[in-house]
Amino acid sequence: MGLGGEGSAAAAAPHVLAVDDSSVDRAVIAGILRRSQFRVTAVDSGKRALELLGSEPNVSMIITDYCMPEMTGYELLKKVKESSRLKEIPVVIMSSENVPTRINRCLEEGAEDFLLKPVHPADVSRLCSRVLR
Amino acid sequence: MDYSNLRRQAASMKKSLFDQGYLDEQFCQVEDLQDEASPNFAEEVITLFFKDSARLISNIEQALEKYPKDFNKWDAYMQQLKGSCSSIGASRMKSECMSFREFCGQGNVEGCMKSFQKVKREHGVLRQKLEAYFQLLRQAGPAGAATRPGM
């Protein structure tokens, strides 16, 4: 019946890393993700994201804001995709600004998707079911 | 204690905030994230918003004084504030933030100053109204109390 396999797959909720320098947006995205039964870690910078990725082996997806001081979401995306260890992790970018060149640049760099803020639960659950299938 | 009446009052207050344009649909999205696991989620997010927005407003105030005509800097701060407003559905405040950014784009100092006063005013009004709303909700008790049958 394969209960053992199904059981262990179902028990391990995907771990999503959310990155946003805005405390408000971090709370909202974390709330949306938890509602969809994901395990969430929310950090406030690309630097912290990379630190966590260095120590936490099982991140299923990264969802990051684009505009952040010091390290933008694009720069974080690049670092993830350049890392042999991390490059398979899907990265989604969020931005409050609809800038086509920005969106294209991120997609070309390997971003899974680009969400416009304010992010809606429906967008996130649609995205997650596609990315984390 | 008539919980259902209090909840009705809160609903009426919320409707009024929407009708007057203080809030938009995004506020509902935030409230909808509330559940048994996170029963105070909306109030927590709004509290975070007012803490964060007070800080950003203070930053902008200082920047307007310390960095005259540095429209890029002013705009960058206001972009953050606008983003937060957008995330919680603070519609009127968001509009004023957008006006400010337009004035920055035009290099219009007086426009920026007037617009910033409006941002602060909207911030104050919204804070008052949402504090009243959440206080009413707290008095009304958890959702379970309102939906008890036969009471």
Short mmCIF file of C-alpha atoms in Angstrom, two decimals:
data_model
loop_
_atom_site.label_atom_id
_atom_site.label_comp_id
_atom_site.label_asym_id
_atom_site.label_seq_id
_atom_site.Cartn_x
_atom_site.Cartn_y
_atom_site.Cartn_z
CA MET A 1 0.00 0.00 0.00
CA GLY A 2 3.05 2.21 0.22
CA LEU A 3 1.90 3.85 3.46
CA GLY A 4 5.45 4.25 4.70
CA GLY A 5 6.51 6.23 1.62
CA GLU A 6 3.36 8.34 1.53
CA GLY A 7 3.49 8.94 5.26
CA SER A 8 7.02 10.30 5.26
CA ALA A 9 6.41 12.47 2.19
CA ALA A 10 3.24 13.95 3.71
CA ALA A 11 4.81 14.46 7.14
CA ALA A 12 7.67 16.60 5.85
CA ALA A 13 5.93 19.86 4.96
CA PRO A 14 7.99 21.80 2.41
CA HIS A 15 10.23 24.37 4.01
CA VAL A 16 9.99 27.76 2.34
CA LEU A 17 12.48 30.53 3.00
CA ALA A 18 10.92 33.99 2.74
CA VAL A 19 13.21 37.00 2.39
CA ASP A 20 11.98 40.57 2.80
CA ASP A 21 13.40 43.61 4.55
CA SER A 22 9.89 44.85 5.37
CA SER A 23 8.62 43.41 8.66
CA VAL A 24 5.03 43.89 7.50
CA ASP A 25 5.57 42.04 4.22
CA ARG A 26 7.48 39.30 6.00
CA ALA A 27 4.56 38.75 8.35
CA VAL A 28 2.06 38.68 5.50
CA ILE A 29 4.02 36.29 3.27
CA ALA A 30 4.75 34.02 6.24
CA GLY A 31 1.04 34.01 7.09
CA ILE A 32 0.11 33.14 3.52
CA LEU A 33 2.64 30.31 3.36
CA ARG A 34 1.70 28.85 6.75
CA ARG A 35 -1.94 28.88 5.70
CA SER A 36 -0.93 26.68 2.81
CA GLN A 37 0.66 24.25 5.29
CA PHE A 38 4.25 25.13 4.53
CA ARG A 39 6.95 25.39 7.12
CA VAL A 40 8.26 28.94 6.87
CA THR A 41 11.41 30.71 7.91
CA ALA A 42 11.31 34.45 7.28
CA VAL A 43 14.51 36.51 7.23
CA ASP A 44 15.14 40.17 6.60
CA SER A 45 18.09 40.12 4.20
CA GLY A 46 19.84 38.21 1.45
CA LYS A 47 22.83 37.83 3.75
CA ARG A 48 20.73 36.08 6.41
CA ALA A 49 19.10 33.97 3.72
CA LEU A 50 22.49 32.71 2.55
CA GLU A 51 23.55 32.01 6.14
CA LEU A 52 20.45 29.93 6.67
CA LEU A 53 20.88 28.13 3.36
CA GLY A 54 24.41 27.27 4.46
CA SER A 55 23.20 25.49 7.57
CA GLU A 56 19.74 24.24 6.62
CA PRO A 57 19.83 21.47 4.05
CA ASN A 58 16.16 21.17 3.19
CA VAL A 59 14.81 24.40 1.78
CA SER A 60 12.22 23.61 -0.90
CA MET A 61 11.72 27.12 -2.23
CA ILE A 62 12.95 30.65 -1.73
CA ILE A 63 10.57 33.57 -2.10
CA THR A 64 12.31 36.92 -1.98
CA ASP A 65 11.57 40.59 -2.33
CA TYR A 66 13.42 42.33 -5.13
CA CYS A 67 14.17 45.71 -3.53
CA MET A 68 16.28 45.19 -0.47
CA PRO A 69 19.23 47.20 0.82
CA GLU A 70 22.74 45.70 0.54
CA MET A 71 21.70 42.63 -1.44
CA THR A 72 18.77 42.78 -3.83
CA GLY A 73 16.55 39.78 -4.53
CA TYR A 74 18.17 39.59 -7.95
CA GLU A 75 21.63 39.37 -6.39
CA LEU A 76 20.41 36.68 -4.03
CA LEU A 77 18.92 34.80 -6.98
CA LYS A 78 22.25 34.95 -8.79
CA LYS A 79 24.16 33.66 -5.79
CA VAL A 80 21.75 30.77 -5.38
CA LYS A 81 21.91 29.85 -9.06
CA GLU A 82 25.70 30.08 -9.09
CA SER A 83 25.99 27.64 -6.19
CA SER A 84 26.24 24.00 -7.17
CA ARG A 85 24.65 23.08 -3.86
CA LEU A 86 21.77 25.56 -4.01
CA LYS A 87 21.00 26.06 -7.68
CA GLU A 88 18.18 23.51 -7.83
CA ILE A 89 16.14 25.41 -5.23
CA PRO A 90 13.33 27.30 -7.00
CA VAL A 91 13.51 31.05 -6.41
CA VAL A 92 10.50 33.34 -6.71
CA ILE A 93 10.88 37.11 -6.80
CA MET A 94 8.31 39.57 -5.42
CA SER A 95 8.19 43.24 -6.26
CA SER A 96 5.83 46.15 -5.79
CA GLU A 97 6.94 47.58 -9.12
CA ASN A 98 5.94 46.21 -12.49
CA VAL A 99 9.14 46.74 -14.45
CA PRO A 100 9.30 44.41 -17.47
CA THR A 101 13.09 44.63 -17.84
CA ARG A 102 13.46 43.72 -14.17
CA ILE A 103 11.07 40.80 -14.51
CA ASN A 104 12.80 39.49 -17.63
CA ARG A 105 16.22 39.81 -16.06
CA CYS A 106 15.11 37.72 -13.09
CA LEU A 107 13.45 35.08 -15.23
CA GLU A 108 16.54 34.88 -17.43
CA GLU A 109 18.69 34.42 -14.37
CA GLY A 110 16.58 31.39 -13.46
CA ALA A 111 13.78 32.73 -11.26
CA GLU A 112 10.83 30.41 -11.20
CA ASP A 113 8.30 33.21 -11.19
CA PHE A 114 7.78 36.87 -10.44
CA LEU A 115 4.92 38.01 -8.22
CA LEU A 116 3.65 41.56 -7.99
CA LYS A 117 2.97 42.92 -4.53
CA PRO A 118 0.71 43.03 -2.69
CA VAL A 119 0.93 39.27 -2.87
CA HIS A 120 -2.34 37.38 -2.72
CA PRO A 121 -2.82 33.99 -1.13
CA ALA A 122 -4.26 32.68 -4.40
CA ASP A 123 -1.10 33.65 -6.31
CA VAL A 124 1.11 31.97 -3.76
CA SER A 125 -0.85 28.72 -3.50
CA ARG A 126 -1.06 28.47 -7.30
CA LEU A 127 2.66 29.07 -7.54
CA CYS A 128 3.56 26.67 -4.76
CA SER A 129 1.49 23.80 -6.08
CA ARG A 130 3.25 24.24 -9.41
CA VAL A 131 6.76 24.65 -8.07
CA LEU A 132 6.63 22.18 -5.21
CA ARG A 133 4.78 19.42 -7.04
CA MET B 1 -22.50 40.61 27.03
CA ASP B 2 -24.06 40.78 23.59
CA TYR B 3 -21.20 39.48 21.49
CA SER B 4 -23.21 39.34 18.30
CA ASN B 5 -24.08 43.02 18.64
CA LEU B 6 -20.45 43.94 19.18
CA ARG B 7 -19.45 41.90 16.17
CA ARG B 8 -22.14 43.66 14.16
CA GLN B 9 -20.75 47.00 15.26
CA ALA B 10 -17.26 45.93 14.26
CA ALA B 11 -18.51 44.77 10.87
CA SER B 12 -20.30 48.07 10.40
CA MET B 13 -17.14 49.96 11.35
CA LYS B 14 -15.15 47.94 8.88
CA LYS B 15 -17.68 48.54 6.11
CA SER B 16 -17.49 52.26 6.81
CA LEU B 17 -13.68 52.16 6.53
CA PHE B 18 -14.04 50.53 3.13
CA ASP B 19 -16.81 52.86 1.97
CA GLN B 20 -14.74 55.90 2.91
CA GLY B 21 -11.71 54.53 1.10
CA TYR B 22 -9.46 54.08 4.12
CA LEU B 23 -9.09 50.38 3.40
CA ASP B 24 -9.14 48.20 0.32
CA GLU B 25 -9.46 44.50 -0.52
CA GLN B 26 -5.93 43.73 0.65
CA PHE B 27 -7.08 44.29 4.25
CA CYS B 28 -9.58 41.46 3.78
CA GLN B 29 -6.81 39.25 2.45
CA VAL B 30 -4.87 39.87 5.66
CA GLU B 31 -7.91 39.22 7.88
CA ASP B 32 -8.64 36.03 5.94
CA LEU B 33 -5.26 34.66 7.01
CA GLN B 34 -6.52 34.61 10.59
CA ASP B 35 -7.48 31.18 11.88
CA GLU B 36 -7.37 29.06 15.02
CA ALA B 37 -3.62 28.68 14.72
CA SER B 38 -3.18 32.47 14.35
CA PRO B 39 -6.25 34.00 15.96
CA ASN B 40 -4.77 37.50 16.25
CA PHE B 41 -2.92 37.56 12.97
CA ALA B 42 -4.62 40.65 11.53
CA GLU B 43 -4.09 42.75 14.64
CA GLU B 44 -0.47 41.61 14.86
CA VAL B 45 0.21 42.62 11.27
CA ILE B 46 -1.51 45.98 11.73
CA THR B 47 0.48 46.60 14.91
CA LEU B 48 3.66 45.83 12.98
CA PHE B 49 2.51 48.19 10.26
CA PHE B 50 2.03 51.12 12.61
CA LYS B 51 5.37 50.49 14.30
CA ASP B 52 7.12 50.30 10.95
CA SER B 53 5.28 53.22 9.37
CA ALA B 54 6.00 55.48 12.36
CA ARG B 55 9.69 54.73 11.87
CA LEU B 56 9.55 55.37 8.14
CA ILE B 57 7.65 58.64 8.62
CA SER B 58 10.28 59.73 11.09
CA ASN B 59 13.01 58.84 8.58
CA ILE B 60 11.29 60.86 5.88
CA GLU B 61 10.82 63.81 8.21
CA GLN B 62 14.52 63.82 8.98
CA ALA B 63 15.47 63.37 5.36
CA LEU B 64 13.29 66.32 4.30
CA GLU B 65 15.23 68.47 6.71
CA LYS B 66 18.74 67.05 6.49
CA TYR B 67 18.87 66.35 2.76
CA PRO B 68 17.18 69.25 1.00
CA LYS B 69 16.02 68.47 -2.52
CA ASP B 70 17.40 64.95 -2.36
CA PHE B 71 14.37 63.66 -4.20
CA ASN B 72 15.94 60.23 -4.78
CA LYS B 73 16.44 59.69 -1.08
CA TRP B 74 12.99 61.02 -0.20
CA ASP B 75 11.44 58.82 -2.86
CA ALA B 76 13.29 55.74 -1.68
CA TYR B 77 11.94 56.13 1.85
CA MET B 78 8.44 56.82 0.61
CA GLN B 79 8.60 53.76 -1.63
CA GLN B 80 9.05 51.64 1.48
CA LEU B 81 6.14 53.30 3.23
CA LYS B 82 3.94 52.95 0.19
CA GLY B 83 4.83 49.26 0.02
CA SER B 84 3.74 48.66 3.58
CA CYS B 85 0.49 50.56 3.04
CA SER B 86 -0.19 48.45 0.00
CA SER B 87 0.44 45.22 1.89
CA ILE B 88 -2.20 45.90 4.51
CA GLY B 89 -4.74 47.64 2.29
CA ALA B 90 -4.23 51.17 3.68
CA SER B 91 -5.68 52.71 0.57
CA ARG B 92 -5.89 56.42 1.37
CA MET B 93 -2.45 56.45 2.88
CA LYS B 94 -1.10 54.66 -0.15
CA SER B 95 -2.58 57.32 -2.44
CA GLU B 96 -0.90 60.09 -0.50
CA CYS B 97 2.41 58.20 -0.64
CA MET B 98 2.01 57.96 -4.40
CA SER B 99 1.32 61.72 -4.64
CA PHE B 100 4.48 62.40 -2.71
CA ARG B 101 6.48 60.21 -5.08
CA GLU B 102 5.00 62.03 -8.06
CA PHE B 103 6.11 65.34 -6.60
CA CYS B 104 9.57 63.85 -6.07
CA GLY B 105 9.60 62.90 -9.73
CA GLN B 106 8.71 66.46 -10.65
CA GLY B 107 11.33 67.92 -8.33
CA ASN B 108 8.58 69.85 -6.56
CA VAL B 109 9.68 70.60 -3.00
CA GLU B 110 6.52 72.39 -1.93
CA GLY B 111 4.39 69.60 -3.35
CA CYS B 112 6.43 67.06 -1.41
CA MET B 113 6.10 68.99 1.83
CA LYS B 114 2.32 69.39 1.51
CA SER B 115 1.90 65.81 0.44
CA PHE B 116 3.96 64.58 3.37
CA GLN B 117 1.67 66.42 5.78
CA LYS B 118 -1.24 64.58 4.20
CA VAL B 119 0.56 61.27 4.59
CA LYS B 120 1.05 61.97 8.28
CA ARG B 121 -2.56 63.01 8.70
CA GLU B 122 -3.89 59.89 6.99
CA HIS B 123 -1.56 57.80 9.12
CA GLY B 124 -2.92 59.33 12.31
CA VAL B 125 -6.54 58.93 11.28
CA LEU B 126 -6.07 55.34 10.15
CA ARG B 127 -4.31 54.43 13.35
CA GLN B 128 -7.20 55.81 15.41
CA LYS B 129 -9.81 54.05 13.37
CA LEU B 130 -8.06 50.67 13.31
CA GLU B 131 -7.32 50.84 17.03
CA ALA B 132 -11.03 51.38 17.63
CA TYR B 133 -11.91 48.53 15.28
CA PHE B 134 -9.59 46.01 16.90
CA GLN B 135 -10.62 47.09 20.37
CA LEU B 136 -14.22 46.39 19.43
CA LEU B 137 -13.23 42.99 18.04
CA ARG B 138 -11.38 42.17 21.23
CA GLN B 139 -14.45 43.08 23.29
CA ALA B 140 -16.57 40.96 20.98
CA GLY B 141 -14.43 37.97 21.87
CA PRO B 142 -13.18 35.16 19.66
CA ALA B 143 -15.30 34.18 16.64
CA GLY B 144 -16.52 31.09 18.46
CA ALA B 145 -18.43 33.24 20.96
CA ALA B 146 -20.34 34.97 18.20
CA THR B 147 -21.32 31.79 16.46
CA ARG B 148 -22.61 29.89 19.48
CA PRO B 149 -26.12 28.81 18.51
CA GLY B 150 -29.18 29.71 20.53
CA MET B 151 -27.51 32.53 22.43
#
